[in-house]
Each structure stands twice: as C-alpha cells, then as structure tokens.
Coordinates of C-alpha atoms in Angstrom, one line a residue:
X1 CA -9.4 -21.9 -85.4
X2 CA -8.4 -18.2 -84.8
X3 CA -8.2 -15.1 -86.8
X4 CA -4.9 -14.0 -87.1
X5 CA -3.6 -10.4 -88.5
X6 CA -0.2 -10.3 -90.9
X7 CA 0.7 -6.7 -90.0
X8 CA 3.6 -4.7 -91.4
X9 CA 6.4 -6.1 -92.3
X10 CA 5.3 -9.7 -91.8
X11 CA 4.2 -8.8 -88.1
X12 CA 1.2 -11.3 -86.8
X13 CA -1.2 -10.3 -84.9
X14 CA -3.9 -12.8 -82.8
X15 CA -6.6 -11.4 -80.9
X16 CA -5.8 -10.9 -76.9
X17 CA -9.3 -12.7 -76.4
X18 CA -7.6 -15.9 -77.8
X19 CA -4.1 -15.0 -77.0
X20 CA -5.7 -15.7 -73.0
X21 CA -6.9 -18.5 -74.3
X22 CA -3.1 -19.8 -74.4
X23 CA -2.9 -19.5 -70.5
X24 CA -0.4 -16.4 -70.8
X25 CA -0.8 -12.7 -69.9
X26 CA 1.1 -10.9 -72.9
X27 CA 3.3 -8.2 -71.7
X28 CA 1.9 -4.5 -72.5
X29 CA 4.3 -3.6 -74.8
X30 CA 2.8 -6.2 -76.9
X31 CA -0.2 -5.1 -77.4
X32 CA -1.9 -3.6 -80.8
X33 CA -5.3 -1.7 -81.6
X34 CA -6.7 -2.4 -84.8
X35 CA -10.2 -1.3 -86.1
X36 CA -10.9 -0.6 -82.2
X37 CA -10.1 -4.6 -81.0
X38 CA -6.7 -5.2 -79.2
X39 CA -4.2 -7.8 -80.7
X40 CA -1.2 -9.1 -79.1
X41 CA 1.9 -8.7 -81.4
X42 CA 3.6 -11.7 -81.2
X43 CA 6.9 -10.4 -82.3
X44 CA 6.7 -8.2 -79.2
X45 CA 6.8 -11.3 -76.7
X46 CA 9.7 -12.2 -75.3
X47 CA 10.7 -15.4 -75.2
X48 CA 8.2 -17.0 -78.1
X49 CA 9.1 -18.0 -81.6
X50 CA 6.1 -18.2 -84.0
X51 CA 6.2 -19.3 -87.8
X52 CA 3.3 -19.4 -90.1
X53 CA 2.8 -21.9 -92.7
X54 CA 0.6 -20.6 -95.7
X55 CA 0.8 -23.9 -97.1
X56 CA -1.2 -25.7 -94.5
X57 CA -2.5 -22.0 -93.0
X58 CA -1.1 -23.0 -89.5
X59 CA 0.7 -20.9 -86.6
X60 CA 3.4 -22.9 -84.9
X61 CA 3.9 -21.3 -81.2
X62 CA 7.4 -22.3 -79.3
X63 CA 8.0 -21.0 -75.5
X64 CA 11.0 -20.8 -74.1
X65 CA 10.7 -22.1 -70.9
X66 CA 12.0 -18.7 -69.3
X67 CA 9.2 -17.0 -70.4
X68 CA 6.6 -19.5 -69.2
X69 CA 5.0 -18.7 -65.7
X70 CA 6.8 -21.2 -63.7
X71 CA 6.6 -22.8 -60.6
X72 CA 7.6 -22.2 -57.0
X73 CA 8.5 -25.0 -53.9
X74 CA 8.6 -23.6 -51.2
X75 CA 10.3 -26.3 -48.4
X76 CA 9.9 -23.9 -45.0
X77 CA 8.5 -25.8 -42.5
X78 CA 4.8 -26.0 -42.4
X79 CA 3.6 -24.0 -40.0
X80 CA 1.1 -25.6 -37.4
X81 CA -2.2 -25.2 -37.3
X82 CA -4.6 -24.5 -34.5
X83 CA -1.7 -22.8 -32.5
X84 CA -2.9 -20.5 -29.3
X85 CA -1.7 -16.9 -29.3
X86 CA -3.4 -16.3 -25.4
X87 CA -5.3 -13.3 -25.3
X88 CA -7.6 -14.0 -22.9
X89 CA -7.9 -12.4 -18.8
X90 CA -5.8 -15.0 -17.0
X91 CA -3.6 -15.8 -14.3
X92 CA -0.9 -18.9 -13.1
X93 CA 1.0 -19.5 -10.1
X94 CA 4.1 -21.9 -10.1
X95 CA 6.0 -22.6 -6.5
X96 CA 8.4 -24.7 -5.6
X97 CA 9.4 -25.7 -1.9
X98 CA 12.6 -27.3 -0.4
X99 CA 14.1 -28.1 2.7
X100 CA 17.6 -29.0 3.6
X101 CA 19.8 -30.2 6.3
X102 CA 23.2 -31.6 7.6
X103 CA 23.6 -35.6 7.9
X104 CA 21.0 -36.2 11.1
X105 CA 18.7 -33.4 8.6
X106 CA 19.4 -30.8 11.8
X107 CA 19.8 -27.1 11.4
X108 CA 17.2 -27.4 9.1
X109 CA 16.8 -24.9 6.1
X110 CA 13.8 -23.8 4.3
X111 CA 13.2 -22.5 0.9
X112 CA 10.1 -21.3 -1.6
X113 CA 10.2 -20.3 -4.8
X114 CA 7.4 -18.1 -6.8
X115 CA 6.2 -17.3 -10.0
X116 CA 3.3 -14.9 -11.2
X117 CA 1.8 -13.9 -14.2
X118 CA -1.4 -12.5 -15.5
X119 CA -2.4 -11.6 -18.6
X120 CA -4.7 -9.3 -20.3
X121 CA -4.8 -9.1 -23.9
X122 CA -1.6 -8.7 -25.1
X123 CA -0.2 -7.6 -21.5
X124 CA 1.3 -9.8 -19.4
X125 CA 1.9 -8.9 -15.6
X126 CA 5.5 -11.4 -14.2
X127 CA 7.2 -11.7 -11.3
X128 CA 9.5 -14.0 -9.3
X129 CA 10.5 -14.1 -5.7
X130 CA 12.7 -16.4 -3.3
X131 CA 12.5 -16.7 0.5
X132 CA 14.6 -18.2 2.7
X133 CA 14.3 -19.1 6.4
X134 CA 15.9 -21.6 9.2
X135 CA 19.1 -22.5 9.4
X136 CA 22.3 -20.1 10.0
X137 CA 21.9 -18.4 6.9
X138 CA 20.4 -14.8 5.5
X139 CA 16.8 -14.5 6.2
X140 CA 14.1 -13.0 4.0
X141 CA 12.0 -12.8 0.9
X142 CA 13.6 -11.7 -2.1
X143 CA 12.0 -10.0 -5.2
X144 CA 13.7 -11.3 -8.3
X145 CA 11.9 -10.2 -11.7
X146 CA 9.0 -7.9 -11.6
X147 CA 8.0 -6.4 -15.0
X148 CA 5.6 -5.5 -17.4
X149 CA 5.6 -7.0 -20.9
X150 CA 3.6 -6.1 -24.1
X151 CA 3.7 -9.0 -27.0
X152 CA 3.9 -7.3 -30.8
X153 CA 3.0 -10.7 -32.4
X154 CA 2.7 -9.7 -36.4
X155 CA 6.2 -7.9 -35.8
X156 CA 8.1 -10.2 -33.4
X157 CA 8.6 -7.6 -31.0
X158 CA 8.2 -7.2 -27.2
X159 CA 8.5 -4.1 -25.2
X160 CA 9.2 -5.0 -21.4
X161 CA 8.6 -2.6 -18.9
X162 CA 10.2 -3.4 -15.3
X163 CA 13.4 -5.8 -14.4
X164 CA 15.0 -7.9 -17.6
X165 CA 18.2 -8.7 -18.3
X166 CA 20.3 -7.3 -21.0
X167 CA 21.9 -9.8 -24.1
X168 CA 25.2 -11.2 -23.6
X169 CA 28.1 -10.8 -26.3
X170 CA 31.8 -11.7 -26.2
X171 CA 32.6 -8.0 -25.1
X172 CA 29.8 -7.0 -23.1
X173 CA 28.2 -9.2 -20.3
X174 CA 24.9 -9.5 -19.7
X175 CA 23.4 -7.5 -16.2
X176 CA 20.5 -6.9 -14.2
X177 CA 18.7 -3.6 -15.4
X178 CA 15.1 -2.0 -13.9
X179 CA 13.9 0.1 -16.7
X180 CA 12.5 -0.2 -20.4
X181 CA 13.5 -2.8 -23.4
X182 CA 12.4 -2.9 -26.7
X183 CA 13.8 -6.3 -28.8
X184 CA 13.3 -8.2 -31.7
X185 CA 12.4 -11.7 -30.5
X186 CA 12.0 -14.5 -34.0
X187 CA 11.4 -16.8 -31.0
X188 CA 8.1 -15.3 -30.6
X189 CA 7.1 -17.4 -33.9
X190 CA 8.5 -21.0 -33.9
X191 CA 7.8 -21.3 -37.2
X192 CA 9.7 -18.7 -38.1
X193 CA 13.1 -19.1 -40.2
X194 CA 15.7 -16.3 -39.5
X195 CA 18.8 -17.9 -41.0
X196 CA 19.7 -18.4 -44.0
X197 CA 17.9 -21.3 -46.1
X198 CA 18.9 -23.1 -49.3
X199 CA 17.5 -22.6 -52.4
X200 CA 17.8 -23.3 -56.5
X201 CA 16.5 -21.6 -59.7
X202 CA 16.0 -23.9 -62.9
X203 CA 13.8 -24.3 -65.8
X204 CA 12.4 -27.4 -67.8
X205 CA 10.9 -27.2 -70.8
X206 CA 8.7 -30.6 -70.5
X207 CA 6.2 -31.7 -67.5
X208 CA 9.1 -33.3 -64.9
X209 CA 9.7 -34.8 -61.1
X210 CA 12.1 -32.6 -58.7
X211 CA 14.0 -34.5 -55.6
X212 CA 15.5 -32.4 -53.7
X213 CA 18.3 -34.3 -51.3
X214 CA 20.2 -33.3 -48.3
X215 CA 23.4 -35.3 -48.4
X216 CA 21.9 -37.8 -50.4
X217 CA 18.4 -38.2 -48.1
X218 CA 15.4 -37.2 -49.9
X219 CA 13.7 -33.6 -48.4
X220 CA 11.1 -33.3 -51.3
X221 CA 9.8 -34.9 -54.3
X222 CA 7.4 -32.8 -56.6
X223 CA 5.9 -33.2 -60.0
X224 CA 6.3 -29.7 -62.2
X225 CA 5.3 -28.2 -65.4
X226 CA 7.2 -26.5 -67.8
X227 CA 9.0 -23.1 -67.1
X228 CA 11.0 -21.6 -64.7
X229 CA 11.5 -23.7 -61.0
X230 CA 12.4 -21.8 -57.8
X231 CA 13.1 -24.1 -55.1
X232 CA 13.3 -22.1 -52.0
X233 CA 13.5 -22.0 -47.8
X234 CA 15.6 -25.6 -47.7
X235 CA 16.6 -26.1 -43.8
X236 CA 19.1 -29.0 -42.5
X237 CA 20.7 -29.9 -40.1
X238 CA 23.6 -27.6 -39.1
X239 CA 26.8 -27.7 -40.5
X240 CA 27.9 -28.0 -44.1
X241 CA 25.5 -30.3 -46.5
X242 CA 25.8 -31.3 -49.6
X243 CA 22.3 -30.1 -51.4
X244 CA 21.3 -31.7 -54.4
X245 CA 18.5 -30.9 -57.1
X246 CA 17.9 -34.0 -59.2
X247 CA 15.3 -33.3 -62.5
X248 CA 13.6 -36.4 -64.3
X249 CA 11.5 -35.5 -67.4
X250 CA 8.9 -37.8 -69.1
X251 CA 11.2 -40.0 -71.0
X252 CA 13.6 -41.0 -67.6
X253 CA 16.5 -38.2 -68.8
X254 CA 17.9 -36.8 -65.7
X255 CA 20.0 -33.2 -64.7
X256 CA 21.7 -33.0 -61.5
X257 CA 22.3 -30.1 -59.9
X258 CA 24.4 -29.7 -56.8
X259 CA 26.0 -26.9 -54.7
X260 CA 27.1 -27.1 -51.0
X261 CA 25.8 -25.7 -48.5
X262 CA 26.4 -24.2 -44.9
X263 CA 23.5 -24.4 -42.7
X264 CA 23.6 -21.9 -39.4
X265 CA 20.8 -21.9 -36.8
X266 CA 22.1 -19.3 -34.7
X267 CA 24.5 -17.1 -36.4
X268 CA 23.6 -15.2 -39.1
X269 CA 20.1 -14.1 -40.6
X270 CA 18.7 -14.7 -43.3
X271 CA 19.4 -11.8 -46.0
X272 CA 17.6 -8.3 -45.0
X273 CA 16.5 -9.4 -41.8
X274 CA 16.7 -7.0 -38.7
X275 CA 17.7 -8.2 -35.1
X276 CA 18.2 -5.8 -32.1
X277 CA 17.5 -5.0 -28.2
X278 CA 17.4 -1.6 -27.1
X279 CA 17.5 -1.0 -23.1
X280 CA 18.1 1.7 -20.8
X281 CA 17.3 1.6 -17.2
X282 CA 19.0 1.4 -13.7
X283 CA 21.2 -1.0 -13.1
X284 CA 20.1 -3.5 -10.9
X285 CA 23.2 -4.6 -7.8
X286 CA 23.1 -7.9 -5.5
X287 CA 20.2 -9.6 -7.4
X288 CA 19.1 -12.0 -6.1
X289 CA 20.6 -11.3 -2.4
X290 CA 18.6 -7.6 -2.4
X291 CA 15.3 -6.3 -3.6
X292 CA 15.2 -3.1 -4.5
X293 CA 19.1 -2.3 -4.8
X294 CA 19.4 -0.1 -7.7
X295 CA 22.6 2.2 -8.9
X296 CA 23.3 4.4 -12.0
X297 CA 21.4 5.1 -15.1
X298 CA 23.0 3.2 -18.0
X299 CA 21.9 2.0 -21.3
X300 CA 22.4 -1.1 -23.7
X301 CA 21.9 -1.8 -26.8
X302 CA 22.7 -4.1 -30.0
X303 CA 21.3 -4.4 -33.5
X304 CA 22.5 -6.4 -36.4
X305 CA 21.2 -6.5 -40.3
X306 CA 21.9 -9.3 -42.6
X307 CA 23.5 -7.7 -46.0
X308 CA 23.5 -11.2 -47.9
X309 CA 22.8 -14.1 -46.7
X310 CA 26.6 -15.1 -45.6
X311 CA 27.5 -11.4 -44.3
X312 CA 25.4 -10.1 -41.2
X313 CA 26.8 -7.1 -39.4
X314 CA 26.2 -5.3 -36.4
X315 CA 27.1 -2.5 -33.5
X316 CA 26.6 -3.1 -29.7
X317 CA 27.2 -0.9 -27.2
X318 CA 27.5 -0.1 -23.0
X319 CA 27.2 3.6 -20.8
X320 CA 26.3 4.8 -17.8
X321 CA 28.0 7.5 -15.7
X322 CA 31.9 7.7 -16.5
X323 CA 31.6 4.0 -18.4
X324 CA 31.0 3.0 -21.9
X325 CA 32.4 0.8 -24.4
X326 CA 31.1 0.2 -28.1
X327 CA 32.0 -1.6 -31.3
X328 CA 31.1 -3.4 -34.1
X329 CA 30.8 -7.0 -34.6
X330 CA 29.5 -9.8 -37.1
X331 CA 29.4 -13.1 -38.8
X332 CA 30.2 -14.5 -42.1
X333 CA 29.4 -17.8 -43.3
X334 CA 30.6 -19.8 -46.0
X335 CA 29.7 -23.2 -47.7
X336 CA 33.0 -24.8 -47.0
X337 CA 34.7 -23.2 -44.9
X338 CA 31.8 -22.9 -41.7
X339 CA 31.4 -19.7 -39.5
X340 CA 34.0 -17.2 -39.2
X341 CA 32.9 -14.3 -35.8
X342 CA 34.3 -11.0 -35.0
X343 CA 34.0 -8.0 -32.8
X344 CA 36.1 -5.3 -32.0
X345 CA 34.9 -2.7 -29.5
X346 CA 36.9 0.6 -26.8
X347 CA 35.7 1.5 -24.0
X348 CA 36.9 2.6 -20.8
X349 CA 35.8 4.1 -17.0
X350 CA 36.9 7.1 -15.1
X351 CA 39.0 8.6 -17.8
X352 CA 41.0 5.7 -19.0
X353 CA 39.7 3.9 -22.1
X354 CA 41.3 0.2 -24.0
X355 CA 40.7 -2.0 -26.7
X356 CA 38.8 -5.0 -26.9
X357 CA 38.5 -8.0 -29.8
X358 CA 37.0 -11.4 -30.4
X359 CA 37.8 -14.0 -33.0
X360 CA 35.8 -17.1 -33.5
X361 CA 35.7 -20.2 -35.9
X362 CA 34.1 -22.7 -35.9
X363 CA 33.0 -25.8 -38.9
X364 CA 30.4 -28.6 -38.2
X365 CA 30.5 -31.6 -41.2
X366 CA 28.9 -34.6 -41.4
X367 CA 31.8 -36.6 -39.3
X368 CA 34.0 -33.8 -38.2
X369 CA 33.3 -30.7 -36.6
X370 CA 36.5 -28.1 -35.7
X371 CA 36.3 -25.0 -33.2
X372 CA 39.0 -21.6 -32.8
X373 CA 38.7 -18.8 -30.5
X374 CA 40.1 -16.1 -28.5
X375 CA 38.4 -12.5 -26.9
X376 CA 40.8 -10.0 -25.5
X377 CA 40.3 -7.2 -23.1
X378 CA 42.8 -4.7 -22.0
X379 CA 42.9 -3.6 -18.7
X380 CA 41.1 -0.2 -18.7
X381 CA 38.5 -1.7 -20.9
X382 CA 35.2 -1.5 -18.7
X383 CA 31.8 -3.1 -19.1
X384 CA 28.3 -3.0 -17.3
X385 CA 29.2 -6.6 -15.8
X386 CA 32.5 -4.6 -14.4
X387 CA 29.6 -3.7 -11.4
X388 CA 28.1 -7.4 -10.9
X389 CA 31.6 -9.5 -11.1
X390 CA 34.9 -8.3 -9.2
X391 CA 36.9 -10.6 -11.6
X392 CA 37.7 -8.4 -15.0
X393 CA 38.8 -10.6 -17.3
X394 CA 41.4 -10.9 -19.9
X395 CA 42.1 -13.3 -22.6
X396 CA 39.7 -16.5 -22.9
X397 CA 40.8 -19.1 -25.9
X398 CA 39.4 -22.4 -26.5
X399 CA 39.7 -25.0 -29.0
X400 CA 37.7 -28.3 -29.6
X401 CA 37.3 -30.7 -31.9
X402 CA 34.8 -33.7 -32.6
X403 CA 34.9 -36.9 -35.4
X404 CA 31.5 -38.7 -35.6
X405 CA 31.4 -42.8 -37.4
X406 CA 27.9 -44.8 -37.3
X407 CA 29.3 -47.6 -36.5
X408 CA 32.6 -46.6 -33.7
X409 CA 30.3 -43.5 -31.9
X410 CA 31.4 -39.9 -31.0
X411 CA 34.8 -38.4 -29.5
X412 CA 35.2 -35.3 -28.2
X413 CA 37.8 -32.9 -26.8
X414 CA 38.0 -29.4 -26.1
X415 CA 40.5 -26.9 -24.3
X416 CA 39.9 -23.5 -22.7
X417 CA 42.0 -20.9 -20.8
X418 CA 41.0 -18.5 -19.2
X419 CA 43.2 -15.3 -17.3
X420 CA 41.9 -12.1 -15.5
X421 CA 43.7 -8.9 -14.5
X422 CA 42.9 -9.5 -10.9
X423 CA 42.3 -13.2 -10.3
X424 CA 43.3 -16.2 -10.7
X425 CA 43.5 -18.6 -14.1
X426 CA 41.7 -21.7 -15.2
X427 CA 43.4 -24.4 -17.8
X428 CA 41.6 -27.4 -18.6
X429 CA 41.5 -30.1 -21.5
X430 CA 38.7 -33.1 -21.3
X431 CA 38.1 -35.5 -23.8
X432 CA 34.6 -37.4 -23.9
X433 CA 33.7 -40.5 -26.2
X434 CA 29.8 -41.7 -26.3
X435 CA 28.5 -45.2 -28.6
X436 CA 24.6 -46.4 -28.7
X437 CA 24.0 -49.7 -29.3
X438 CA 21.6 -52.2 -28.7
X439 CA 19.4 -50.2 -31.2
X440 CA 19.9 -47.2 -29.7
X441 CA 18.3 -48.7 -26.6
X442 CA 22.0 -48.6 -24.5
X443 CA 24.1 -45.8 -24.1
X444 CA 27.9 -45.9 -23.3
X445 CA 30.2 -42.7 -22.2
X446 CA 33.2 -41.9 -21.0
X447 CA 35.2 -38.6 -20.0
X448 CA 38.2 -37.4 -18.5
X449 CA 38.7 -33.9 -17.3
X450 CA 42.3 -32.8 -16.5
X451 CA 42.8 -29.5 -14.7
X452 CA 45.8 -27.5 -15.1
X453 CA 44.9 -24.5 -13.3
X454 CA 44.6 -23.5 -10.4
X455 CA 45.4 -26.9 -9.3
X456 CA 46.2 -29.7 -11.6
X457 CA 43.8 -32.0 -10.9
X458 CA 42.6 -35.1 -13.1
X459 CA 38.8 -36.7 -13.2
X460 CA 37.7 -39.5 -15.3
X461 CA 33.6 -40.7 -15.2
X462 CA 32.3 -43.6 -16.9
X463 CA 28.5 -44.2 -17.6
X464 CA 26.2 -46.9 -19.1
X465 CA 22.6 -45.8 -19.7
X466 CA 19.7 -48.1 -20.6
X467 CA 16.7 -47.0 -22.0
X468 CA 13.0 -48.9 -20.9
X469 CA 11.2 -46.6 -23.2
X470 CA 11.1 -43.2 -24.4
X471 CA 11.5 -41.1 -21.0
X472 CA 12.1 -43.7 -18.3
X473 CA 15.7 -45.3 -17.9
X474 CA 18.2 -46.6 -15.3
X475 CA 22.2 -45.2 -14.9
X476 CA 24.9 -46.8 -13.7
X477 CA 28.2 -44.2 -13.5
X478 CA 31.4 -44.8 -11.6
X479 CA 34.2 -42.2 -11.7
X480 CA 37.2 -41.2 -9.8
X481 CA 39.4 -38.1 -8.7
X482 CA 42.4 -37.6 -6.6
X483 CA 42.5 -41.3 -5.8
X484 CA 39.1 -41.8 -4.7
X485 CA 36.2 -43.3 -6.2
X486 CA 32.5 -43.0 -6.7
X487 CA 29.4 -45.1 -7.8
X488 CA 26.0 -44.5 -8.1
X489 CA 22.9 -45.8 -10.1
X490 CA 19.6 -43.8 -10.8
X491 CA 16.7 -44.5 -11.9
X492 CA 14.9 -41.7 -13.6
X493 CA 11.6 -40.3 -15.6
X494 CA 11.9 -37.4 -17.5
X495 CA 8.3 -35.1 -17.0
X496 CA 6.6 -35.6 -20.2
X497 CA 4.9 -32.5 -22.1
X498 CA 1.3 -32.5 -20.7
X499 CA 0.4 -34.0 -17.5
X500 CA 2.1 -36.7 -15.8
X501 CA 4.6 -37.8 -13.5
X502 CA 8.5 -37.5 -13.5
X503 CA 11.2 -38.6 -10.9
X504 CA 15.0 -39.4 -10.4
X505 CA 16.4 -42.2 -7.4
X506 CA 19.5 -42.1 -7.1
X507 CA 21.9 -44.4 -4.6
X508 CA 25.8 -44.0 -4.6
X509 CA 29.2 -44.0 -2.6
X510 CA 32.0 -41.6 -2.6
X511 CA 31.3 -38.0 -3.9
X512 CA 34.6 -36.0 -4.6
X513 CA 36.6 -37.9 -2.0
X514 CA 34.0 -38.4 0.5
X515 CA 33.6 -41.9 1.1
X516 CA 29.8 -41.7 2.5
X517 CA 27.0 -43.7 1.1
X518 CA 23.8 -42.1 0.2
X519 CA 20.5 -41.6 -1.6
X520 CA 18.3 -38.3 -2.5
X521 CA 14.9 -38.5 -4.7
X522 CA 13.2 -36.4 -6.9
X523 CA 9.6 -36.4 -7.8
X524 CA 7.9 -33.8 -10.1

C-alpha cells in the first residue's frame, strides 16, 4: 500500500521513497515538492503508462521496455588472468651457432648469432649482433639492432630510442633508421580488439534467452530481463559471416534477427581508434654487412583514425635531404562486398617529383575468397628504400583466388607481376590444392609454380603429411623441375611452448637438378 497524490489536472503523484522501491531512478524533471516531501510525477516519466482505478483504489503501472534499464553482453574475449607485465631488474641471452662447409665439410665456415636484453622497470636495454669467421668469406662481428625501448602499457605505446625499423606501406618501404620512434602498438595487449566487432540493439518486454550465432554456430547463450539488450564486441573468424540474434521468451515465441557481417583482423579499426608511428633518425646503409654506417637525416611517419567502423583513413609520409614523398591512404570495409584499399601519394628527389597509387580488393567467404590489386610508381617518384634497394620499382598486380568444400579440400591460385624502371621483370601463376583426411590425422598437397619471367620455368611438388600427435609428424614430398626430380622424407618435432625438445631429419635426392643424395638435422 502506498500513498499516492492526485495533483492538478488529474496528475499522480507517489512518493520518491516508494517510487525506488519500484527498482527505477525517475528522471529529474519528474520530480515534485509537496508539503516539503519529494514526489515523482508520473506523467513526467517517459516511457510509463499509469491508470488509477477508484473503483478498486489501485494504480496500474506499464513500462515500455525502452525505458526500463536494460541489459548489456558484452562477447570480447575474456581477458586472461594472472598475465605478467615484467617489471622486474632482469637480463637474457639467446645465441645461436652454426658451421658450414662444401661436400668433404672443407673450407669450413663459422657463424654466431646474439641477443641481449635487460630490463629495468619499464626500460628494456636490446641488441643483436652477427659474426662470421673461416671460410673465404667477409670476416667480422656485426652490430645489428642496439636500442633503447620504454613500454607505455595503459596507453599501448612504446618510445624506442636507438636502431628500429620503419613500417612498410604499398608506397613507402620500410628501412633501417638510428634515431627516435614513438608508435602505437594494440599488440602490446593481446586482449585487445582494434577492429571492428559486431554488435545488436533490441528490447524485450518479458524475462527471455538470447543466442547469438555466427553462421549458424552458437557464440553465446544468455538469459535476460526485460528492457533494452545491447549485444556488443562479437569477433569471428575473418571474412563475411552471417550474424544472427535469435530471442526466445517464456512461452517458446521466438524473433530472429540477422544482419551480415564483415569481419577484418588487420585492416581497419574499430571506430575512433588512433594508430600511428612517428620516426626520425639517420638512416641506417649496409645493415647487416656494416656497423655503424649511417647517412642523412630523414624522417617517417604514418597515422590513421577510424571515422566509422567501415571507413579508417590515414596520411603517411618520407624526407630527408632532397627526397620526400607523402599521401593519403585508407580502408573501407563492407559487409558484402569485403575490403576495398587505397593510397595515393607524390614525391620526388633532386628536383624531379611523380605520382604514386595503390588499389587493393580483396573478399574472404565461407567457401570462396577473391583478391585484386595493382601499386604504381612513376619514375621520379623516390622513397627512403630508394637508398637500401638499387631496383626502383614500377607496377606490381596480383590476383588470387581460393574455393573451400569440407568434404573435396582447398584450391588455390594466385598470379603476380611485377616490373621495375631499371631491372628486370617477374611473371608467375601457381596453383596449390591441400585435403585432410584420416580425421584430420593425414595431410595431402599439391602445387605447381609456372614462371614466365625471367625465364619460363615450370615446378610441380607433391606432399603427404602424417600426423603422430599434435607436434610430431613424418613428410614424404617428391617434386620436379626442368626434367629432374627430387624426393625426400622428414621427420620433424615442432618446439612446444615451454621447455622441451624439437627437431627435423630429413633424407632426399635431387635438389633443383642436382642429382646428389643427402641428409641435414635439426635439433632445438
């Protein structure tokens, strides 16, 4: 029993101590002060319908569902608990040793491989080197990567201080720099989503189960009460998925919703999400052959924010003395049609400046999946990688194509051209087909490469892989080019995650033409 007001005009009012009592906040335009005690207006709430019968003195309350508080599923993936984020003083060393030789393992040839790091807090101390010795070869230890790198965990950032490389796009390679970067790195966090995630928004108006499907396989199943529903942060596989919110109530009615859906891993974020890398420097020449060979100043630098959650745009760019190009580029996604990629960009060296442009397209279904593109550069456009390769090149296509059946396997072709302004040009078309059977247990594949350019040249492999358990199995390949043929078997352990063991044995005949038999191990 509750006291309830009749105000003006017919207006109830109920006390806000009971009003709470309901399990809803009124909003504050709702509220009333009579005789110094607040009141809740219930013409004033949105969403509720009230009648009161003076015949049986009783106050019949209806909610639209809207207005009640509603629930929220969120489907991200959990994150882990008990992760490490190392902050302690600490220190590893990986190596790596190797020698080689000719057939009687004369003019021997020695190599070792380093890696260093040390940590202090958030600091971390890294460097890699290479020496080489024996043989008739170049002498020497080489320094690789030495830097300095701070870890900005609650904003997925990382400021590196020392030798890094820069990001690769379609119109700007990626080189060797000595000098400061400052990036956005989602990989810091693996539990981190940064592309776009499928979602609904519903209401029921009694207590009800939500499924929530993926191309008819269940995701979720939750039990909700009555109001609004936001279902939210759906991932799947990539490609374009049918999604599908299915609502049961109490007495077994059902509503269906559906809407497709293009999932995309690594293309575009997720809507108003930043991603960038900001680098200037000296640029770094003969890595790997040199130590300490540095040129020019130059600078690099990309960053990219996601408008919606289809359209993510962006502007990269290149300089250093008498070079420079820049542009925009982006991605655009949509539920049927896949993935559609562009950049345009100018830049130019020593007074003479041209266009550059990429196209890409590509769609991944549930049996088909279809690929398109082409990048252009004209002749007097110039890039940072214009110092690390002599070969400038000029139009790259490809095309590929893939068809998927459970029960016939996977085939696969692609093609690819590319040309250069100053060397040569490379044509090729292959076409792959792999099947599992024996429960998944047996794996069968087969390719054939054909090369048009520079030589046409033909190479077909065939493969039958059997699988003792999850990381041991045993190979047995044959394949052939220009007339000749090769076999070999292996038997191989992949290293498992942890401690343990891992090795590959491999015995064959016949590597491109050579008719030789032999055997090389691997043990890790």
């Amino acid at each position: 029993d509750d006291a309830v007001l009749s105000g003006p005009g017919g207006t109830l009012l109920v006390p806000l101590v009971d009003y709470l009592r309901w399990g809803k906040a009124p909003p504050h335009s709702a509220l009333r002060v009579v005789g110094g005690e607040r009141y809740v207006a219930l013409s004033a709430v949105d969403g509720l319908d009230s009648r009161f019968d003076p015949d049986t003195v009783t106050l019949d309350l209806a909610y639209a569902a809207a207005a009640l508080p509603g629930s929220r599923i969120d489907l991200a993936p959990p994150r882990r608990s008990g992760v490490v984020q190392p902050a302690d003083t600490s220190v590893f060393v990986n190596y790596a040793l190797s020698a080689s030789g000719d057939a009687d393992f004369d003019d021997r040839r020695y190599q070792a491989a380093t890696e260093l790091g040390a940590r202090v807090g958030n600091w971390l101390l890294y460097g890699t080197s290479d020496a080489t010795w024996g043989g008739n070869g170049a002498k020497g230890v080489t320094r690789l990567l030495t830097n300095l790198q701070y870890d900005d965990r609650p904003n997925l950032r990382r400021l590196t201080v020392g030798d890094f490389f820069t990001p690769t796009f379609d119109l700007s390679g990626s080189v060797p720099m000595g000098g400061l970067n400052l990036a956005k790195l989602y990989s810091m966090d693996p539990n981190f989503v940064q592309y776009p995630t499928a979602g609904f928004a519903t209401e029921v108006a009694l207590p009800s189960t939500l499924e929530v499907r993926v191309d008819g396989n269940l995701v979720a199943q939750r039990n909700v009460a009555p109001g609004p529903v936001d279902v939210a942060n759906l991932t799947g596989v990539t490609g374009a998925r049918n999604v599908t919110l299915l609502v049961r109530d109490p007495f077994g009615r059902e509503q269906v919703l559906q809407q497709p859906f293009y999932f995309a891993t690594n293309a575009g974020l997720a809507q108003g999400l930043h991603e960038y890398s900001y680098s200037v420097g000296f640029l770094r020449r003969h890595y790997g052959t040199e130590s300490n060979d540095y040129g020019d100043l130059a600078a690099a630098a990309f960053h990219r924010y996601a408008f919606t959650d289809r359209l993510t745009l962006g502007l990269r760019g290149q300089a250093t003395k008498d070079l420079y190009n820049i542009g925009p580029f982006g991605t655009w996604q949509h539920p049927h049609l896949g993935i559609i990629g562009a950049g345009i960009s100018v830049g130019g060296r020593d007074g003479q400046s041209g266009p550059g442009g990429s196209l890409g397209w590509s769609y991944a279904g549930t049996s088909l999946s279809l690929a398109l593109g082409a990048r252009y550069l004209s002749r007097d456009y110039a890039q940072l990688s214009d110092f690390v390769s002599p070969l400038r090149p000029r139009l790259d296509t490809y095309a590929s194509a893939s068809t998927y059946s459970t029960a016939l396997g996977s085939l696969y072709a692609t093609y690819s051209a590319i040309t250069t302004w100053e060397g040569p040009e490379s044509r090729l078309w292959n076409i792959s087909y792999t099947r599992s059977f024996l429960a998944g247990k047996a794996l069968l594949a087969a390719g054939y490469i054909r090369t048009i350019e520079p030589q046409k040249e033909g190479r077909w492999a065939l493969s039958l892989r059997y699988y003792f358990d999850g990381v041991t199995s045993a190979v047995a390949s044959v394949g052939g080019v220009r007339g000749e043929v090769a076999a070999a078997a292996t038997l191989e352990r992949t290293l498992p995650q942890g401690e343990g063991v891992g090795y590959s044995l491999t015995a064959g005949r016949g590597v491109d033409g050579v008719g030789a038999t032999y055997a090389r191990g691997y043990v890790q």
